[in-house]
PDB file of C-alpha atoms in Angstrom:
ATOM      1  CA  MET W 131     -13.018 -10.610   4.317  1.00  0.00           C
ATOM      2  CA  GLU W 132     -10.247 -12.493   5.779  1.00  0.00           C
ATOM      3  CA  THR W 133      -7.620  -9.940   4.785  1.00  0.00           C
ATOM      4  CA  ILE W 134     -10.137  -6.690   5.852  1.00  0.00           C
ATOM      5  CA  GLU W 135      -9.971  -8.327   9.244  1.00  0.00           C
ATOM      6  CA  LYS W 136      -6.288  -8.899   9.403  1.00  0.00           C
ATOM      7  CA  VAL W 137      -5.977  -5.365   8.496  1.00  0.00           C
ATOM      8  CA  SER W 138      -8.923  -4.236  10.870  1.00  0.00           C
ATOM      9  CA  LYS W 139      -7.125  -5.781  13.963  1.00  0.00           C
ATOM     10  CA  ARG W 140      -3.383  -4.726  12.828  1.00  0.00           C
ATOM     11  CA  LEU W 141      -3.700  -2.008  11.588  1.00  0.00           C
ATOM     12  CA  ASN W 142      -6.276   0.193  10.644  1.00  0.00           C
ATOM     13  CA  PRO W 143      -9.346  -0.296  13.753  1.00  0.00           C
ATOM     14  CA  GLY W 144     -11.066   1.959  11.610  1.00  0.00           C
ATOM     15  CA  LEU W 145     -11.236  -0.195   8.673  1.00  0.00           C
ATOM     16  CA  GLY W 146     -14.601  -0.876   7.125  1.00  0.00           C
ATOM     17  CA  ILE W 147     -16.466  -2.206   3.835  1.00  0.00           C
ATOM     18  CA  ASP W 148     -19.273   0.883   2.422  1.00  0.00           C
ATOM     19  CA  GLY W 149     -20.321  -1.677   0.053  1.00  0.00           C
ATOM     20  CA  LEU W 150     -19.400  -4.137  -2.612  1.00  0.00           C
ATOM     21  CA  LEU W 151     -19.512  -3.000  -6.389  1.00  0.00           C
ATOM     22  CA  ALA W 152     -20.114  -6.099  -9.161  1.00  0.00           C
ATOM     23  CA  THR W 153     -17.874  -5.713 -12.208  1.00  0.00           C
ATOM     24  CA  MET W 154     -16.824  -7.131 -15.532  1.00  0.00           C
ATOM     25  CA  TYR W 155     -20.323  -8.590 -15.229  1.00  0.00           C
ATOM     26  CA  ASP W 156     -21.878  -9.787 -18.360  1.00  0.00           C
ATOM     27  CA  SER W 157     -25.688 -10.408 -18.068  1.00  0.00           C
ATOM     28  CA  ARG W 158     -25.925 -12.511 -20.645  1.00  0.00           C
ATOM     29  CA  THR W 159     -23.888 -14.986 -19.262  1.00  0.00           C
ATOM     30  CA  LEU W 160     -25.357 -17.381 -16.066  1.00  0.00           C
ATOM     31  CA  HIS W 161     -22.254 -17.482 -14.593  1.00  0.00           C
ATOM     32  CA  SER W 162     -21.920 -13.656 -13.489  1.00  0.00           C
ATOM     33  CA  ARG W 163     -25.707 -13.615 -12.886  1.00  0.00           C
ATOM     34  CA  GLU W 164     -25.320 -16.646 -10.615  1.00  0.00           C
ATOM     35  CA  VAL W 165     -22.420 -14.605  -8.716  1.00  0.00           C
ATOM     36  CA  LEU W 166     -23.873 -11.659  -8.544  1.00  0.00           C
ATOM     37  CA  ALA W 167     -27.005 -13.445  -7.175  1.00  0.00           C
ATOM     38  CA  GLY W 168     -24.537 -15.312  -4.919  1.00  0.00           C
ATOM     39  CA  VAL W 169     -22.839 -11.939  -3.335  1.00  0.00           C
ATOM     40  CA  VAL W 170     -25.843 -10.190  -2.930  1.00  0.00           C
ATOM     41  CA  LYS W 171     -27.100 -13.101  -0.650  1.00  0.00           C
ATOM     42  CA  GLY W 172     -24.291 -13.292   1.461  1.00  0.00           C
ATOM     43  CA  PHE W 173     -24.070  -9.493   1.719  1.00  0.00           C
ATOM     44  CA  GLY W 174     -27.997  -7.889   0.934  1.00  0.00           C
ATOM     45  CA  ASP W 175     -27.488  -4.484   1.636  1.00  0.00           C
ATOM     46  CA  LYS W 176     -24.046  -4.265   1.567  1.00  0.00           C
ATOM     47  CA  VAL W 177     -24.213  -5.077  -2.420  1.00  0.00           C
ATOM     48  CA  PHE W 178     -24.126  -1.324  -4.646  1.00  0.00           C
ATOM     49  CA  HIS W 179     -27.309  -1.547  -7.307  1.00  0.00           C
ATOM     50  CA  THR W 180     -25.168  -0.612  -9.229  1.00  0.00           C
ATOM     51  CA  VAL W 181     -23.237  -2.301 -11.359  1.00  0.00           C
ATOM     52  CA  ILE W 182     -19.907  -1.798 -13.944  1.00  0.00           C
ATOM     53  CA  SER W 183     -20.689  -3.887 -16.857  1.00  0.00           C
ATOM     54  CA  ARG W 184     -18.506  -5.762 -19.203  1.00  0.00           C
ATOM     55  CA  THR W 185     -16.866  -3.133 -21.928  1.00  0.00           C
ATOM     56  CA  VAL W 186     -14.318  -2.469 -24.906  1.00  0.00           C
ATOM     57  CA  ARG W 187     -14.377   0.774 -24.014  1.00  0.00           C
ATOM     58  CA  PHE W 188     -12.041   0.096 -20.556  1.00  0.00           C
ATOM     59  CA  PRO W 189      -9.125  -1.445 -21.993  1.00  0.00           C
ATOM     60  CA  ASP W 190      -8.831   1.473 -24.320  1.00  0.00           C
ATOM     61  CA  ALA W 191      -9.394   4.270 -21.474  1.00  0.00           C
ATOM     62  CA  THR W 192      -5.834   2.039 -20.248  1.00  0.00           C
ATOM     63  CA  VAL W 193      -4.115   2.338 -22.722  1.00  0.00           C
ATOM     64  CA  ALA W 194      -5.179   5.756 -23.205  1.00  0.00           C
ATOM     65  CA  GLY W 195      -3.755   6.087 -19.668  1.00  0.00           C
ATOM     66  CA  GLU W 196      -7.566   8.061 -18.939  1.00  0.00           C
ATOM     67  CA  PRO W 197     -10.138   7.262 -16.521  1.00  0.00           C
ATOM     68  CA  ILE W 198     -12.988   5.934 -18.617  1.00  0.00           C
ATOM     69  CA  THR W 199     -15.660   9.341 -17.892  1.00  0.00           C
ATOM     70  CA  ARG W 200     -12.742  11.561 -19.337  1.00  0.00           C
ATOM     71  CA  PHE W 201     -12.078   8.473 -22.348  1.00  0.00           C
ATOM     72  CA  ASP W 202     -15.299   8.022 -24.013  1.00  0.00           C
ATOM     73  CA  PRO W 203     -17.380  10.511 -21.007  1.00  0.00           C
ATOM     74  CA  ALA W 204     -20.657   9.205 -23.011  1.00  0.00           C
ATOM     75  CA  SER W 205     -20.074   5.576 -22.799  1.00  0.00           C
ATOM     76  CA  THR W 206     -22.050   3.441 -20.677  1.00  0.00           C
ATOM     77  CA  GLY W 207     -18.898   2.022 -18.148  1.00  0.00           C
ATOM     78  CA  ALA W 208     -18.326   6.359 -17.837  1.00  0.00           C
ATOM     79  CA  SER W 209     -22.385   6.414 -17.122  1.00  0.00           C
ATOM     80  CA  SER W 210     -22.583   3.664 -14.396  1.00  0.00           C
ATOM     81  CA  TYR W 211     -19.217   5.226 -12.512  1.00  0.00           C
ATOM     82  CA  ARG W 212     -21.169   8.347 -12.233  1.00  0.00           C
ATOM     83  CA  GLU W 213     -24.542   6.533 -10.992  1.00  0.00           C
ATOM     84  CA  LEU W 214     -22.096   4.485  -8.367  1.00  0.00           C
ATOM     85  CA  ALA W 215     -20.768   7.865  -7.405  1.00  0.00           C
ATOM     86  CA  LYS W 216     -24.717   8.647  -6.409  1.00  0.00           C
ATOM     87  CA  GLU W 217     -25.152   5.805  -4.409  1.00  0.00           C
ATOM     88  CA  VAL W 218     -21.727   6.094  -2.455  1.00  0.00           C
ATOM     89  CA  LEU W 219     -22.845   9.859  -1.982  1.00  0.00           C
ATOM     90  CA  GLU W 220     -26.884   8.661  -1.110  1.00  0.00           C
ATOM     91  CA  ARG W 221     -25.479   6.136   0.981  1.00  0.00           C
ATOM     92  CA  TRP W 222     -23.264   8.819   3.149  1.00  0.00           C
ATOM     93  CA  ARG W 223     -26.264  10.631   3.531  1.00  0.00           C
ATOM     94  CA  GLN W 224     -28.346   8.607   4.609  1.00  0.00           C
ATOM     95  CA  THR W 225     -25.776   7.261   7.459  1.00  0.00           C
ATOM     96  CA  GLY W 226     -24.375  10.837   8.444  1.00  0.00           C
ATOM     97  CA  ARG W 227     -21.008  10.014   6.664  1.00  0.00           C
ATOM     98  CA  ALA W 228     -19.608  12.559   5.469  1.00  0.00           C
ATOM     99  CA  GLY W 229     -16.793  10.357   3.578  1.00  0.00           C
ATOM    100  CA  PRO W 230     -13.073  10.897   3.086  1.00  0.00           C
ATOM    101  CA  VAL W 231     -11.680  14.212   3.779  1.00  0.00           C
ATOM    102  CA  LEU W 232      -9.716  15.068  -0.523  1.00  0.00           C
ATOM    103  CA  GLY W 233      -7.144  17.209  -0.752  1.00  0.00           C
ATOM    104  CA  GLY W 234      -4.975  18.838   2.177  1.00  0.00           C
TER     105      GLY W 234
END
């Protein structure tokens, strides 16, 4: 949060956080569950409901040089990222924000 505040003050006054995403999550471990609960407690609605769980398919996709959604579109990781995209778009829709402009 300090880094974002510094960048906002010095370089980009329009910088903000759309949300926080839990990644490398492993629901089997108490540590993961406690960390996620702490983040939700601290940031509330800023935390995305989508959680990206740890899976062996991510390193495989990295080695192959492809995004998980192309490397293994049926994987839980790819599905989670598609759900995240839907959640981000819905958040932008609710706030009236168009989102970033891509392309030239």
